[in-house]
PDB file of C-alpha atoms and ligand atoms in Angstrom:
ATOM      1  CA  UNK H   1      24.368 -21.451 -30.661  1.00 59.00           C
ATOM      2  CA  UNK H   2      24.711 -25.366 -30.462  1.00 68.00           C
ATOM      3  CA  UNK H   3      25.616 -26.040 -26.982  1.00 69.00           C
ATOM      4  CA  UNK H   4      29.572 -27.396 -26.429  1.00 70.00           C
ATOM      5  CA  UNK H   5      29.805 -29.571 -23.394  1.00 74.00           C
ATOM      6  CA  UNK H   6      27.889 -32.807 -22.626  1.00 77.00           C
ATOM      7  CA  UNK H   7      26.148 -33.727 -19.358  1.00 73.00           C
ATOM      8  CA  UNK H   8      26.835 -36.743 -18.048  1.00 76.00           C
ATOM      9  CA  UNK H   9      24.557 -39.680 -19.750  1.00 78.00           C
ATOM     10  CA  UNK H  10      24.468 -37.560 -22.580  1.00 84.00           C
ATOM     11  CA  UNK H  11      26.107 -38.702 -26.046  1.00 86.00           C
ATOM     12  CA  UNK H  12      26.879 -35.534 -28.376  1.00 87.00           C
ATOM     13  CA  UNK H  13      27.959 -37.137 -31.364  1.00 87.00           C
ATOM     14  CA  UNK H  14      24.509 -39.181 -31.385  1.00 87.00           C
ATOM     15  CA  UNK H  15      21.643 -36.757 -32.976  1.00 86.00           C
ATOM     16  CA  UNK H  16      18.739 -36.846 -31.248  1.00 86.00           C
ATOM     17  CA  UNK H  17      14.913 -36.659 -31.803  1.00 84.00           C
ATOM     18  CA  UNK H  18      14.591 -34.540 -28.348  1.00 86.00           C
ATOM     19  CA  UNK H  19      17.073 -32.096 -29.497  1.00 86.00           C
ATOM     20  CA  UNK H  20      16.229 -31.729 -33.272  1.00 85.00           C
ATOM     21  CA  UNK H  21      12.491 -30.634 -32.398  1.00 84.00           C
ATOM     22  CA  UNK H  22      14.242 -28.277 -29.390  1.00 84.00           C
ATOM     23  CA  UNK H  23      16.142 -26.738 -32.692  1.00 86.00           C
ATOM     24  CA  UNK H  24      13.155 -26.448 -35.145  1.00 83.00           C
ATOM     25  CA  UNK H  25      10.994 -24.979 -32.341  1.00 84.00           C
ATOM     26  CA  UNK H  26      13.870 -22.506 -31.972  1.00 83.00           C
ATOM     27  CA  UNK H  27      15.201 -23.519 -28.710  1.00 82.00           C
ATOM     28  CA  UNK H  28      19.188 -23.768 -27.912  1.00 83.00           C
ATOM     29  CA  UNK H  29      19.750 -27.173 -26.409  1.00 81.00           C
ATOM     30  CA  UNK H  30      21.627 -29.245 -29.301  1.00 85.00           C
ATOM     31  CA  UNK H  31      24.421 -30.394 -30.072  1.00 89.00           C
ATOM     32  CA  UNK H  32      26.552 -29.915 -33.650  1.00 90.00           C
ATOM     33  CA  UNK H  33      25.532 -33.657 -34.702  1.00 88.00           C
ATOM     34  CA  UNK H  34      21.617 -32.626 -34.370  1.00 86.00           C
ATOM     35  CA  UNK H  35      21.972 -29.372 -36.471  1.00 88.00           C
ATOM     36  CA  UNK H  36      24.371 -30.516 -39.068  1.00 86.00           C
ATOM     37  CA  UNK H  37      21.528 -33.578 -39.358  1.00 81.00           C
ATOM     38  CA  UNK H  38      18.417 -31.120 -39.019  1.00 79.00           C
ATOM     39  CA  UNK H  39      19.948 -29.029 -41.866  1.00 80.00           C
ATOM     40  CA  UNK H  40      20.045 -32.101 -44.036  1.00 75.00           C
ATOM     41  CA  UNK H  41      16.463 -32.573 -43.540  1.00 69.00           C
ATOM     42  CA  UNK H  42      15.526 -29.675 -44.179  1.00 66.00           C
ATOM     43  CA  UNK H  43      17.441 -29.302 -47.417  1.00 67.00           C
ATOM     44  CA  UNK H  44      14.865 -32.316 -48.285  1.00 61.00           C
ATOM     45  CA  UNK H  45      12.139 -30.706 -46.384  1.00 66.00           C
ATOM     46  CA  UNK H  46      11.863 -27.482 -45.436  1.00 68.00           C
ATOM     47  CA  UNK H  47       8.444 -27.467 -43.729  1.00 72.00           C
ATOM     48  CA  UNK H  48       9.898 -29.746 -41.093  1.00 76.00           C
ATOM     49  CA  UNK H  49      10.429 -26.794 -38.651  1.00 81.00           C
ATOM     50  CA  UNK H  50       6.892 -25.474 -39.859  1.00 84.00           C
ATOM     51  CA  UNK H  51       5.193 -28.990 -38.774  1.00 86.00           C
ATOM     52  CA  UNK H  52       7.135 -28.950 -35.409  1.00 88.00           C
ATOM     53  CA  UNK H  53       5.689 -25.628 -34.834  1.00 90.00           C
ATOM     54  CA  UNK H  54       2.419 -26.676 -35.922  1.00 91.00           C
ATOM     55  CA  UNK H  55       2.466 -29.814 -33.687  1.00 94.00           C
ATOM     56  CA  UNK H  56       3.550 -28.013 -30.620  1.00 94.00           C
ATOM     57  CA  UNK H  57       1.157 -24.965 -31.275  1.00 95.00           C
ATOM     58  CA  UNK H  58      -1.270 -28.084 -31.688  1.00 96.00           C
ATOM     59  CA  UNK H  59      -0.519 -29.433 -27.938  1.00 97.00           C
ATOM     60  CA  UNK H  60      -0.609 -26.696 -26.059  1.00 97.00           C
ATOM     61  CA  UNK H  61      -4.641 -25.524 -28.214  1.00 97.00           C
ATOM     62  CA  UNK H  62      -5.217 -29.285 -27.012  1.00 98.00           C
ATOM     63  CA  UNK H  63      -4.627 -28.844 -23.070  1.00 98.00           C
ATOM     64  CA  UNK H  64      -6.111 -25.564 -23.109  1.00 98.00           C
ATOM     65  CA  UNK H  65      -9.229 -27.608 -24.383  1.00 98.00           C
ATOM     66  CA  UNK H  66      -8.798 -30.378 -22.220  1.00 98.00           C
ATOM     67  CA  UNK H  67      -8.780 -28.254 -19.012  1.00 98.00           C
ATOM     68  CA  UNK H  68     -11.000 -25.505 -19.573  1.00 98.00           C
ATOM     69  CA  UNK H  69     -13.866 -27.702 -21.301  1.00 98.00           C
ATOM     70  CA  UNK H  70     -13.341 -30.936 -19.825  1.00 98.00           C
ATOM     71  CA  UNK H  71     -12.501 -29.885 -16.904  1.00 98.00           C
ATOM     72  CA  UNK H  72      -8.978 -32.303 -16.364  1.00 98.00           C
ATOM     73  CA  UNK H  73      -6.184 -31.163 -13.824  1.00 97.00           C
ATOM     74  CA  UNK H  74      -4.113 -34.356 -13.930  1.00 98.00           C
ATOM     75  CA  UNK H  75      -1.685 -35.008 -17.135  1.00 98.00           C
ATOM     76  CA  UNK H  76       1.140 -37.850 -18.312  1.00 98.00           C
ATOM     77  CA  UNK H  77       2.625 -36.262 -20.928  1.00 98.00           C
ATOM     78  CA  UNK H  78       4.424 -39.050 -22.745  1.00 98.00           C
ATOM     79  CA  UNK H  79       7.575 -38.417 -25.162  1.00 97.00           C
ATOM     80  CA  UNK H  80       7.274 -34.802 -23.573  1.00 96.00           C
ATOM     81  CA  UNK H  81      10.852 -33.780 -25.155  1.00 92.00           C
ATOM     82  CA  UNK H  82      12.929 -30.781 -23.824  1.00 87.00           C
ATOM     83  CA  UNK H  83      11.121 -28.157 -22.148  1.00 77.00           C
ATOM     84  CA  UNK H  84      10.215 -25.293 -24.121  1.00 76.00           C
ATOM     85  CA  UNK H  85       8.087 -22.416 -23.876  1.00 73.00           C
ATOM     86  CA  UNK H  86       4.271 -22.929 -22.887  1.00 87.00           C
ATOM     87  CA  UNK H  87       4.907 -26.708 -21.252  1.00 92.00           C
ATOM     88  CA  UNK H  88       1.747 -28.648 -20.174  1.00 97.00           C
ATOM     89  CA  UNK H  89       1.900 -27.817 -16.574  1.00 96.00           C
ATOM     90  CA  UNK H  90       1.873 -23.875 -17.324  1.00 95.00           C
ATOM     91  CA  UNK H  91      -0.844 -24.146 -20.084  1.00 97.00           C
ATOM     92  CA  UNK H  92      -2.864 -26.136 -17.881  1.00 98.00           C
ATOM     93  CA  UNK H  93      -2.297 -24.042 -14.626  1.00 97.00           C
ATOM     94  CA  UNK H  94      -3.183 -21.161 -16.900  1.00 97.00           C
ATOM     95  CA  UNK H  95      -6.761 -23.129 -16.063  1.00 98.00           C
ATOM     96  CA  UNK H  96      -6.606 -25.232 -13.014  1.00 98.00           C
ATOM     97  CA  UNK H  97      -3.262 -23.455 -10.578  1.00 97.00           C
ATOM     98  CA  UNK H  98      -3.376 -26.586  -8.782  1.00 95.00           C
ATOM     99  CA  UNK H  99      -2.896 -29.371 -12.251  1.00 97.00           C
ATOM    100  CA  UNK H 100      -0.321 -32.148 -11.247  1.00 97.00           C
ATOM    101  CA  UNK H 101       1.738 -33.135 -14.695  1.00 97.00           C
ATOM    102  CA  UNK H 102       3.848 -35.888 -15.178  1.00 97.00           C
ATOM    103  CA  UNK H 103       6.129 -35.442 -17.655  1.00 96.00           C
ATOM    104  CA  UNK H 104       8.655 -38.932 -19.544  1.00 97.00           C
ATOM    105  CA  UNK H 105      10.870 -38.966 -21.991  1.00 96.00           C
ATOM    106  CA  UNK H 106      13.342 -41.953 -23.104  1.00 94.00           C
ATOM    107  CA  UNK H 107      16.012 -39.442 -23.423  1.00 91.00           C
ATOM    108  CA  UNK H 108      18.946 -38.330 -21.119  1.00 89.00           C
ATOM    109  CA  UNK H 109      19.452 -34.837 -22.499  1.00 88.00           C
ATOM    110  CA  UNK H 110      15.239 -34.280 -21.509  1.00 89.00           C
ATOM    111  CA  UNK H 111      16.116 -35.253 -18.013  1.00 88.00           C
ATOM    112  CA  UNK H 112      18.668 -33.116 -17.352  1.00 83.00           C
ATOM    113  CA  UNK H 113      16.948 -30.064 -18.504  1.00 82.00           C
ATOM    114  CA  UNK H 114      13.344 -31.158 -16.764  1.00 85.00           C
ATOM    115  CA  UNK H 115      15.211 -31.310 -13.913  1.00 83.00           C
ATOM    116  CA  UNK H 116      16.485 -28.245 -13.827  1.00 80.00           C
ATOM    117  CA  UNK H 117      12.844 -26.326 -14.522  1.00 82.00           C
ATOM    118  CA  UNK H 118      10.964 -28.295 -12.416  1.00 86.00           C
ATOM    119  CA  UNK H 119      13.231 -28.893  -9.765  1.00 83.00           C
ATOM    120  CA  UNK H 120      11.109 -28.470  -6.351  1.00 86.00           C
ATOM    121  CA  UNK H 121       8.028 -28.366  -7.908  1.00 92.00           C
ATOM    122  CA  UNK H 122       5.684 -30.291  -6.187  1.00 94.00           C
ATOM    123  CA  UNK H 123       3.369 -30.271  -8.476  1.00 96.00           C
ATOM    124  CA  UNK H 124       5.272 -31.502 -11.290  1.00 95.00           C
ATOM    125  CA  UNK H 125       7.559 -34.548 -12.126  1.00 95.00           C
ATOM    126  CA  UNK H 126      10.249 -36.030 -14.556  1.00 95.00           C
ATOM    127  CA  UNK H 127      10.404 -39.777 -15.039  1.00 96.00           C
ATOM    128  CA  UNK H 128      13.126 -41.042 -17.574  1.00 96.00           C
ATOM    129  CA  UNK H 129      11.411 -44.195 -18.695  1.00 97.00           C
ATOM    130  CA  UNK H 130      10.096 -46.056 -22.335  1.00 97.00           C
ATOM    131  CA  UNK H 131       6.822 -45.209 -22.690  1.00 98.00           C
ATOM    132  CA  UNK H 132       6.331 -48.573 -23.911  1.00 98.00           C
ATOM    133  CA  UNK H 133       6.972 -49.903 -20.781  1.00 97.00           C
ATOM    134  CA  UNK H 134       4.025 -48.470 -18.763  1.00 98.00           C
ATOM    135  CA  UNK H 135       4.118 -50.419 -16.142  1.00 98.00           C
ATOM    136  CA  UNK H 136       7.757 -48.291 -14.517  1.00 97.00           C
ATOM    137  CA  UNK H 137       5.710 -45.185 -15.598  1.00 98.00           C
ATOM    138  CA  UNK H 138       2.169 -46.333 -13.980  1.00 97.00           C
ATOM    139  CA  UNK H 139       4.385 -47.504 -11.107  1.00 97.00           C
ATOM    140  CA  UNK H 140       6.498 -45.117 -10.216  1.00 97.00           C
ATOM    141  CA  UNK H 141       6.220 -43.319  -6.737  1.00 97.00           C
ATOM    142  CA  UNK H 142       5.717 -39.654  -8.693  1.00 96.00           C
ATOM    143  CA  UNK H 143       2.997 -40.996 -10.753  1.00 97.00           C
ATOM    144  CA  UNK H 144       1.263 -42.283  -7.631  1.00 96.00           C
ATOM    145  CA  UNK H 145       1.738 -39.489  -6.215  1.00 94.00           C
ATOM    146  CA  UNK H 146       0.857 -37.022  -8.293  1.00 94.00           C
ATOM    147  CA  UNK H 147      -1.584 -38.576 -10.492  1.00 94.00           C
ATOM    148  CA  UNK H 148      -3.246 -41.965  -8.788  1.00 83.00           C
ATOM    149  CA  UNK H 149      -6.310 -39.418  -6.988  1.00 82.00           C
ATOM    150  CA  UNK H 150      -9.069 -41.217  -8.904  1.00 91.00           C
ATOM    151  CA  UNK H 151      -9.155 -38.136 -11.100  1.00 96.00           C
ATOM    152  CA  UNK H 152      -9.593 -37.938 -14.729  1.00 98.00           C
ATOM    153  CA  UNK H 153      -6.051 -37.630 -16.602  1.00 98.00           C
ATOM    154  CA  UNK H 154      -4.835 -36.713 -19.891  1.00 98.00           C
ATOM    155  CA  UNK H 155      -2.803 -39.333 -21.296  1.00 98.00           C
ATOM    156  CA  UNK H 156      -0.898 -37.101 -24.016  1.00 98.00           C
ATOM    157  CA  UNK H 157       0.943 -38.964 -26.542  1.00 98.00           C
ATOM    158  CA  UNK H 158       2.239 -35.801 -29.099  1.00 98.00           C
ATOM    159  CA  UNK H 159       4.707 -36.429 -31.976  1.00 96.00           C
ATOM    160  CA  UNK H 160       6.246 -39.993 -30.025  1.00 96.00           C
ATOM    161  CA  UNK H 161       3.802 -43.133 -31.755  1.00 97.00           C
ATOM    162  CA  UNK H 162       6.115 -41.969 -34.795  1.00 93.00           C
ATOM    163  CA  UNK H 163       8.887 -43.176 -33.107  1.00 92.00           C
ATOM    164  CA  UNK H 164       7.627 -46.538 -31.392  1.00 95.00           C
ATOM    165  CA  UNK H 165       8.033 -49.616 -33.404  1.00 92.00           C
ATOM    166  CA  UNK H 166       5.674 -52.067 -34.229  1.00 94.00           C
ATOM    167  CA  UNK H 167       7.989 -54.558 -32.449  1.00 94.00           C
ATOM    168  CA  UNK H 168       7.535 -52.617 -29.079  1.00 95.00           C
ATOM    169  CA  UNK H 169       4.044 -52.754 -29.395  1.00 97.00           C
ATOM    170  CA  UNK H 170       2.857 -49.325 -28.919  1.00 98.00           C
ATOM    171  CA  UNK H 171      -0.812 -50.513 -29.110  1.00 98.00           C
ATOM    172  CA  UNK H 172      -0.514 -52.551 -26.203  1.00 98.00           C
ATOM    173  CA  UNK H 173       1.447 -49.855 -23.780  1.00 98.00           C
ATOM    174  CA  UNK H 174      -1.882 -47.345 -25.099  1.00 98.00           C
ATOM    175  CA  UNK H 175      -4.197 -49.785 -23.948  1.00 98.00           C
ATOM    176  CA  UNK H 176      -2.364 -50.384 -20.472  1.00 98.00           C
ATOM    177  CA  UNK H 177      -2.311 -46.864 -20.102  1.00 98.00           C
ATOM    178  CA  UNK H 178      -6.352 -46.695 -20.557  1.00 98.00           C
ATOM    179  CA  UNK H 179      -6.770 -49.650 -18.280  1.00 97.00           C
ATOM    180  CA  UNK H 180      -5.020 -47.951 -15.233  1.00 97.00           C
ATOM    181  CA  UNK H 181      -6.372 -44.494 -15.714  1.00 97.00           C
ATOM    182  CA  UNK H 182     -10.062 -43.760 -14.467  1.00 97.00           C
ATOM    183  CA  UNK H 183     -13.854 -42.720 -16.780  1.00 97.00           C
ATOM    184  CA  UNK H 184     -13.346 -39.572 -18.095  1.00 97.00           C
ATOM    185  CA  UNK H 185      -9.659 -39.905 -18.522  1.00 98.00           C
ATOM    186  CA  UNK H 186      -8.622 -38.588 -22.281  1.00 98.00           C
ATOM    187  CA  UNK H 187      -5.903 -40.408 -24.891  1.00 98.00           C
ATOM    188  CA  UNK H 188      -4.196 -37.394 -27.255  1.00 98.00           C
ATOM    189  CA  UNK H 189      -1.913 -38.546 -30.082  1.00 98.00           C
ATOM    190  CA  UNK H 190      -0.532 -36.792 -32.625  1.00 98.00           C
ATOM    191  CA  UNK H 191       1.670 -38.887 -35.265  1.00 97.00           C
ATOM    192  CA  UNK H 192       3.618 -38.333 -38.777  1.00 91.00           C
ATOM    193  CA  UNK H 193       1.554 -40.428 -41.451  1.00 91.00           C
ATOM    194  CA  UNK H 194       2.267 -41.609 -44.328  1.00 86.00           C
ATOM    195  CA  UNK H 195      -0.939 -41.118 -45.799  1.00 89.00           C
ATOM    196  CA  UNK H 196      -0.885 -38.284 -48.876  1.00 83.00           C
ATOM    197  CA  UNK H 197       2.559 -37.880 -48.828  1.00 78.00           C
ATOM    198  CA  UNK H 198       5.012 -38.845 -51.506  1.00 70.00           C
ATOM    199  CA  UNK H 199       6.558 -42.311 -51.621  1.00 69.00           C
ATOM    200  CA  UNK H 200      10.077 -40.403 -52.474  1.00 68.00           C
ATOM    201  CA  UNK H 201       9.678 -38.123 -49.310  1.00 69.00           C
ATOM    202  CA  UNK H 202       8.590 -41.121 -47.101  1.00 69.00           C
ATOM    203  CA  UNK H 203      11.759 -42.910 -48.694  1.00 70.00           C
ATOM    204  CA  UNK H 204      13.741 -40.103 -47.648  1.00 68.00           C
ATOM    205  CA  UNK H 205      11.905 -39.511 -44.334  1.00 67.00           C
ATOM    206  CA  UNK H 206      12.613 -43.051 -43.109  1.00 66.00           C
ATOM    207  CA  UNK H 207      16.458 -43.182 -44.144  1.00 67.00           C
ATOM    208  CA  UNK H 208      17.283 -39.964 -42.469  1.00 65.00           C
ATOM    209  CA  UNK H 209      15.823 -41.275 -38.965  1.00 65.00           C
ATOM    210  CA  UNK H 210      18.100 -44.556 -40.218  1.00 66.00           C
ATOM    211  CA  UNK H 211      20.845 -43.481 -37.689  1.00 63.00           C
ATOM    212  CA  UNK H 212      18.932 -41.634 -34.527  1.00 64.00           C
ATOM    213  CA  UNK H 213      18.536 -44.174 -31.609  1.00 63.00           C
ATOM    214  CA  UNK H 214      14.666 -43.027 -32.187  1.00 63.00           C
ATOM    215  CA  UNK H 215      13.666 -44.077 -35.894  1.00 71.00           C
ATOM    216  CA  UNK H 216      10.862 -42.629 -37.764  1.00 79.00           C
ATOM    217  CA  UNK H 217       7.487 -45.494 -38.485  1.00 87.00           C
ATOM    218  CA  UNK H 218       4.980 -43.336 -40.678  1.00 85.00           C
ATOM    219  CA  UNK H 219       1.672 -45.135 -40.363  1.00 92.00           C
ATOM    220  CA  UNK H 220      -1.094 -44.943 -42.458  1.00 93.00           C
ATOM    221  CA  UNK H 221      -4.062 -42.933 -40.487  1.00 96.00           C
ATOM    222  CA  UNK H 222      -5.765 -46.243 -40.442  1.00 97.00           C
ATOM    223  CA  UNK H 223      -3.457 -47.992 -38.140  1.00 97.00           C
ATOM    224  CA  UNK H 224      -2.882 -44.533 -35.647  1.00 98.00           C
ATOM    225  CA  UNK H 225      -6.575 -44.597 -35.790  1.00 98.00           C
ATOM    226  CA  UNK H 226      -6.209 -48.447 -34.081  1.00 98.00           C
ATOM    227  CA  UNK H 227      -3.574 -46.939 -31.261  1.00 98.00           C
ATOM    228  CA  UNK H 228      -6.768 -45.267 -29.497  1.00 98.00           C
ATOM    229  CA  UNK H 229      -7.846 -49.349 -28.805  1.00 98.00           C
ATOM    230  CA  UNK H 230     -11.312 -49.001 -29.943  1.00 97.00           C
ATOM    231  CA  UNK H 231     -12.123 -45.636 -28.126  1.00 98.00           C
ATOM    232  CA  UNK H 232     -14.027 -43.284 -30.880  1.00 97.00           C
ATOM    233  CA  UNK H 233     -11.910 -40.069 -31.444  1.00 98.00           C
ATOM    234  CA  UNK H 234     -13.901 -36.955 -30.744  1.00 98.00           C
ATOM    235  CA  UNK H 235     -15.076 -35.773 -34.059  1.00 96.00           C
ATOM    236  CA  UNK H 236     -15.018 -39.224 -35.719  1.00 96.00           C
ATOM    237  CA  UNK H 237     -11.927 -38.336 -37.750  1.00 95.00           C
ATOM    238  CA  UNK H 238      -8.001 -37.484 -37.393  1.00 97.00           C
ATOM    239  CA  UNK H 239      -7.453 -34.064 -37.891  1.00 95.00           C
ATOM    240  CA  UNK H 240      -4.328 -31.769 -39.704  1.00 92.00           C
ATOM    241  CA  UNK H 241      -2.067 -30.503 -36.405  1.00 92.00           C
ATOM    242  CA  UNK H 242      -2.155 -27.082 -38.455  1.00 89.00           C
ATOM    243  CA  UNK H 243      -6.071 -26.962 -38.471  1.00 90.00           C
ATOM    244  CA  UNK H 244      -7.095 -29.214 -35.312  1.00 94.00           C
ATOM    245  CA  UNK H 245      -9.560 -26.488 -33.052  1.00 93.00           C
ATOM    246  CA  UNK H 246      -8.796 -23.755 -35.170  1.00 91.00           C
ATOM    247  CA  UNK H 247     -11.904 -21.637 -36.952  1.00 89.00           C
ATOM    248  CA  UNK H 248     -11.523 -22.677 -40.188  1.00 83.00           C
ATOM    249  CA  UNK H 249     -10.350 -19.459 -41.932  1.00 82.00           C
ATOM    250  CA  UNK H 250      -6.903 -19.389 -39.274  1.00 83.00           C
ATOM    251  CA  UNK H 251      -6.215 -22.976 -40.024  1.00 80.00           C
ATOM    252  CA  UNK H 252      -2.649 -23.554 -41.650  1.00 74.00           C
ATOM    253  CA  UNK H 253      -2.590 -24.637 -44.974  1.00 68.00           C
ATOM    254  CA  UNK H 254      -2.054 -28.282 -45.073  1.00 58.00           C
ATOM    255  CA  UNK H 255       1.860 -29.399 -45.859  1.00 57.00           C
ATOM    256  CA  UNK H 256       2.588 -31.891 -47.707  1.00 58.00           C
ATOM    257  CA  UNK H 257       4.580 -33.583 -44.895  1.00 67.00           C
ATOM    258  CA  UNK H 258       1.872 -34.233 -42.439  1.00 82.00           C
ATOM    259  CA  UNK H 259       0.853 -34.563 -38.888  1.00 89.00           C
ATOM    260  CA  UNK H 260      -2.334 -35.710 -37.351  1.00 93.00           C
ATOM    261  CA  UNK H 261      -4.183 -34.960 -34.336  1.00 96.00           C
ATOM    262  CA  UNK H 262      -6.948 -36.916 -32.569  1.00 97.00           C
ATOM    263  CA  UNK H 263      -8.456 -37.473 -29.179  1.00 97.00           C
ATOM    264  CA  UNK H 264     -10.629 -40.168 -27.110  1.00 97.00           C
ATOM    265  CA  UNK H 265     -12.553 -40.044 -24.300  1.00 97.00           C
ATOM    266  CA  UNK H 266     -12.431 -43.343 -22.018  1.00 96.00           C
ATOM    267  CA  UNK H 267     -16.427 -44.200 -21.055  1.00 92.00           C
TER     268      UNK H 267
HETATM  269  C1  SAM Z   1       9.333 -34.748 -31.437  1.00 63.03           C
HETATM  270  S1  SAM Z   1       9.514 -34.832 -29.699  1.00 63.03           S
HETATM  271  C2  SAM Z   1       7.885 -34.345 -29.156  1.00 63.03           C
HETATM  272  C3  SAM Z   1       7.873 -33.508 -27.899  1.00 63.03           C
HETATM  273  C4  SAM Z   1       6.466 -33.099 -27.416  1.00 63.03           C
HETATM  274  N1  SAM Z   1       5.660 -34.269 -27.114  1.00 63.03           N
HETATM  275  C5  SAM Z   1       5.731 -32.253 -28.440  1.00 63.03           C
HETATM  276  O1  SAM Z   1       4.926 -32.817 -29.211  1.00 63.03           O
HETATM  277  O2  SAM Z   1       5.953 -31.040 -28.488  1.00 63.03           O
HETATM  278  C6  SAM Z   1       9.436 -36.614 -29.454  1.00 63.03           C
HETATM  279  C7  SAM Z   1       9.961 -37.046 -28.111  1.00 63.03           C
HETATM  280  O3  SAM Z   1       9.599 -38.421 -27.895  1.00 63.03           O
HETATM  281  C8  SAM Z   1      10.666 -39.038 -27.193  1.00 63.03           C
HETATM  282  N2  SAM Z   1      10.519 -40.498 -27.348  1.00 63.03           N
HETATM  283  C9  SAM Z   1      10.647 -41.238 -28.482  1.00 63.03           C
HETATM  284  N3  SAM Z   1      10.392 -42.539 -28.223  1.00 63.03           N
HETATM  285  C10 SAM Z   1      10.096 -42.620 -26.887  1.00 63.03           C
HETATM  286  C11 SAM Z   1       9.719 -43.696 -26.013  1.00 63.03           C
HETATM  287  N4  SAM Z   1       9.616 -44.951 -26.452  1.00 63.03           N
HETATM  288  N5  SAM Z   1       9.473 -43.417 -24.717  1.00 63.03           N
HETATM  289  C12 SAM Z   1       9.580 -42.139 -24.244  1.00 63.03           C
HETATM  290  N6  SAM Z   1       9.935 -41.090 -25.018  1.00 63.03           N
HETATM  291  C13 SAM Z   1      10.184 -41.315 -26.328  1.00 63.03           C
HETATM  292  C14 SAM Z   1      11.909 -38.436 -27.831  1.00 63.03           C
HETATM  293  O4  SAM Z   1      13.042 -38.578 -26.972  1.00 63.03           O
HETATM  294  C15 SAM Z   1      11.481 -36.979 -28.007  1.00 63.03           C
HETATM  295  O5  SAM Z   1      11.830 -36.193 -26.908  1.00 63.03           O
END
């Protein structure tokens, strides 16, 4: 059931990106606007819900990685999106009870419901910033706090470099993020590419993000390769979301839509 009232900041005639991945992962925090748009998509693409699944399923094999075998109790989860089930600071406290987790995301409607989950956490915080401005994130009294301990952090970029314009320069916001975080630190992205898919779908892809504030860029695994700023990606290669640190025989089949997974370890 779409929800019927608006919070304050919120606009609920305006789909949103937040909202539309809240709907395809199941959850109940949308509007009419982002299911009436969703369902469009999907008429064109009905393993969008599939992918989001696959992505998030993806994020939360990643952090379970990151802390057990690396050992990392600090994360920035940028572009974190509505909260869901399994968010980064239970899957990693499932590791480490004492990870800190910083969690931004452009949107209002991801405020309003972080807020309400992680209200008097200490351990946790919500920063409503443009993760292509780092320098309010990286700034920001809760990331000092929480995250500025000299410790290694997790610098989680899932399903968001799809959405950042070359014109903001999402390269540049990556590398500032590297440059304040300490050896050992880790850079996770996960993007939409455009590589094998067809150039009807990507037509289609890109209109129907034409008119959500957050518009779709497919990049060609080349250039998401170039957002980790020189840093080799574990495993030398990009990876499906369906398949990434799965045995091979459980990995998902490929769709033809697709999402890719890599990460980098700073030196
Ligand atoms: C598809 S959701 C991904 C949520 C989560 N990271 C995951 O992978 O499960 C993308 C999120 O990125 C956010 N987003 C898009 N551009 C952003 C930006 N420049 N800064 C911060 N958040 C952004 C959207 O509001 C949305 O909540």
């Amino acid at each position: 059931m779409a929800m019927e009232s608006a919070p304050p900041g919120v606009d609920p005639t305006v789909p949103s990106a937040a909202r539309m991945y809240d709907l395809a992962l199941g959850g109940k925090n949308y509007f009419k606007v982002d299911k009436e748009f969703a369902e469009k998509a999907s008429r064109g693409m009905p393993e969008l819900p599939d992918l989001a699944k696959s992505n998030r399923a993806c994020l939360i094999r990643a952090v379970t990685h990151f802390a057990k075998d690396l050992g990392i109790r600090r994360y920035l989860d940028l572009g974190s999106g509505l909260p869901t089930e399994k968010n980064v600071h239970e899957v990693a406290r499932r590791v480490h009870p004492d990870a800190r987790t910083v969690y931004v995301d452009v949107d209002p409607t991801t405020r309003i419901h972080a807020l309400s989950i992680l209200d008097g956490d200490p351990y946790t915080a919500f920063i409503q910033a443009d993760a292509t401005k780092p320098e309010t994130i990286l700034e920001h009294p809760d990331t000092q706090a929480l995250l500025s301990a000299g410790e290694p952090i997790a610098v989680l970029l899932f399903a968001i470099v799809h959405f950042m314009p070359d014109s903001a320069q999402p390269r540049a916001a990556i590398q500032r993020f590297l440059d304040a975080v300490p050896a050992g630190s880790v850079l996770a992205i996960s993007s939409a590419t455009i590589d094998g898919i067809h150039p009807k779908l990507e037509r289609r892809f890109s209109d129907m993000y034409r008119d959500v504030p957050s518009r779709l860029v497919l990049r060609p695994e080349e250039e998401i390769m170039d957002l980790f700023c020189g840093l080799p990606i574990v495993g030398g290669e990009l990876a499906e979301v369906g398949a990434w640190g799965l045995p091979q025989e459980e990995a998902a089949e490929a769709p033809w839509l697709r999402m890719v997974f890599g990460y980098a370890i700073k030196k």
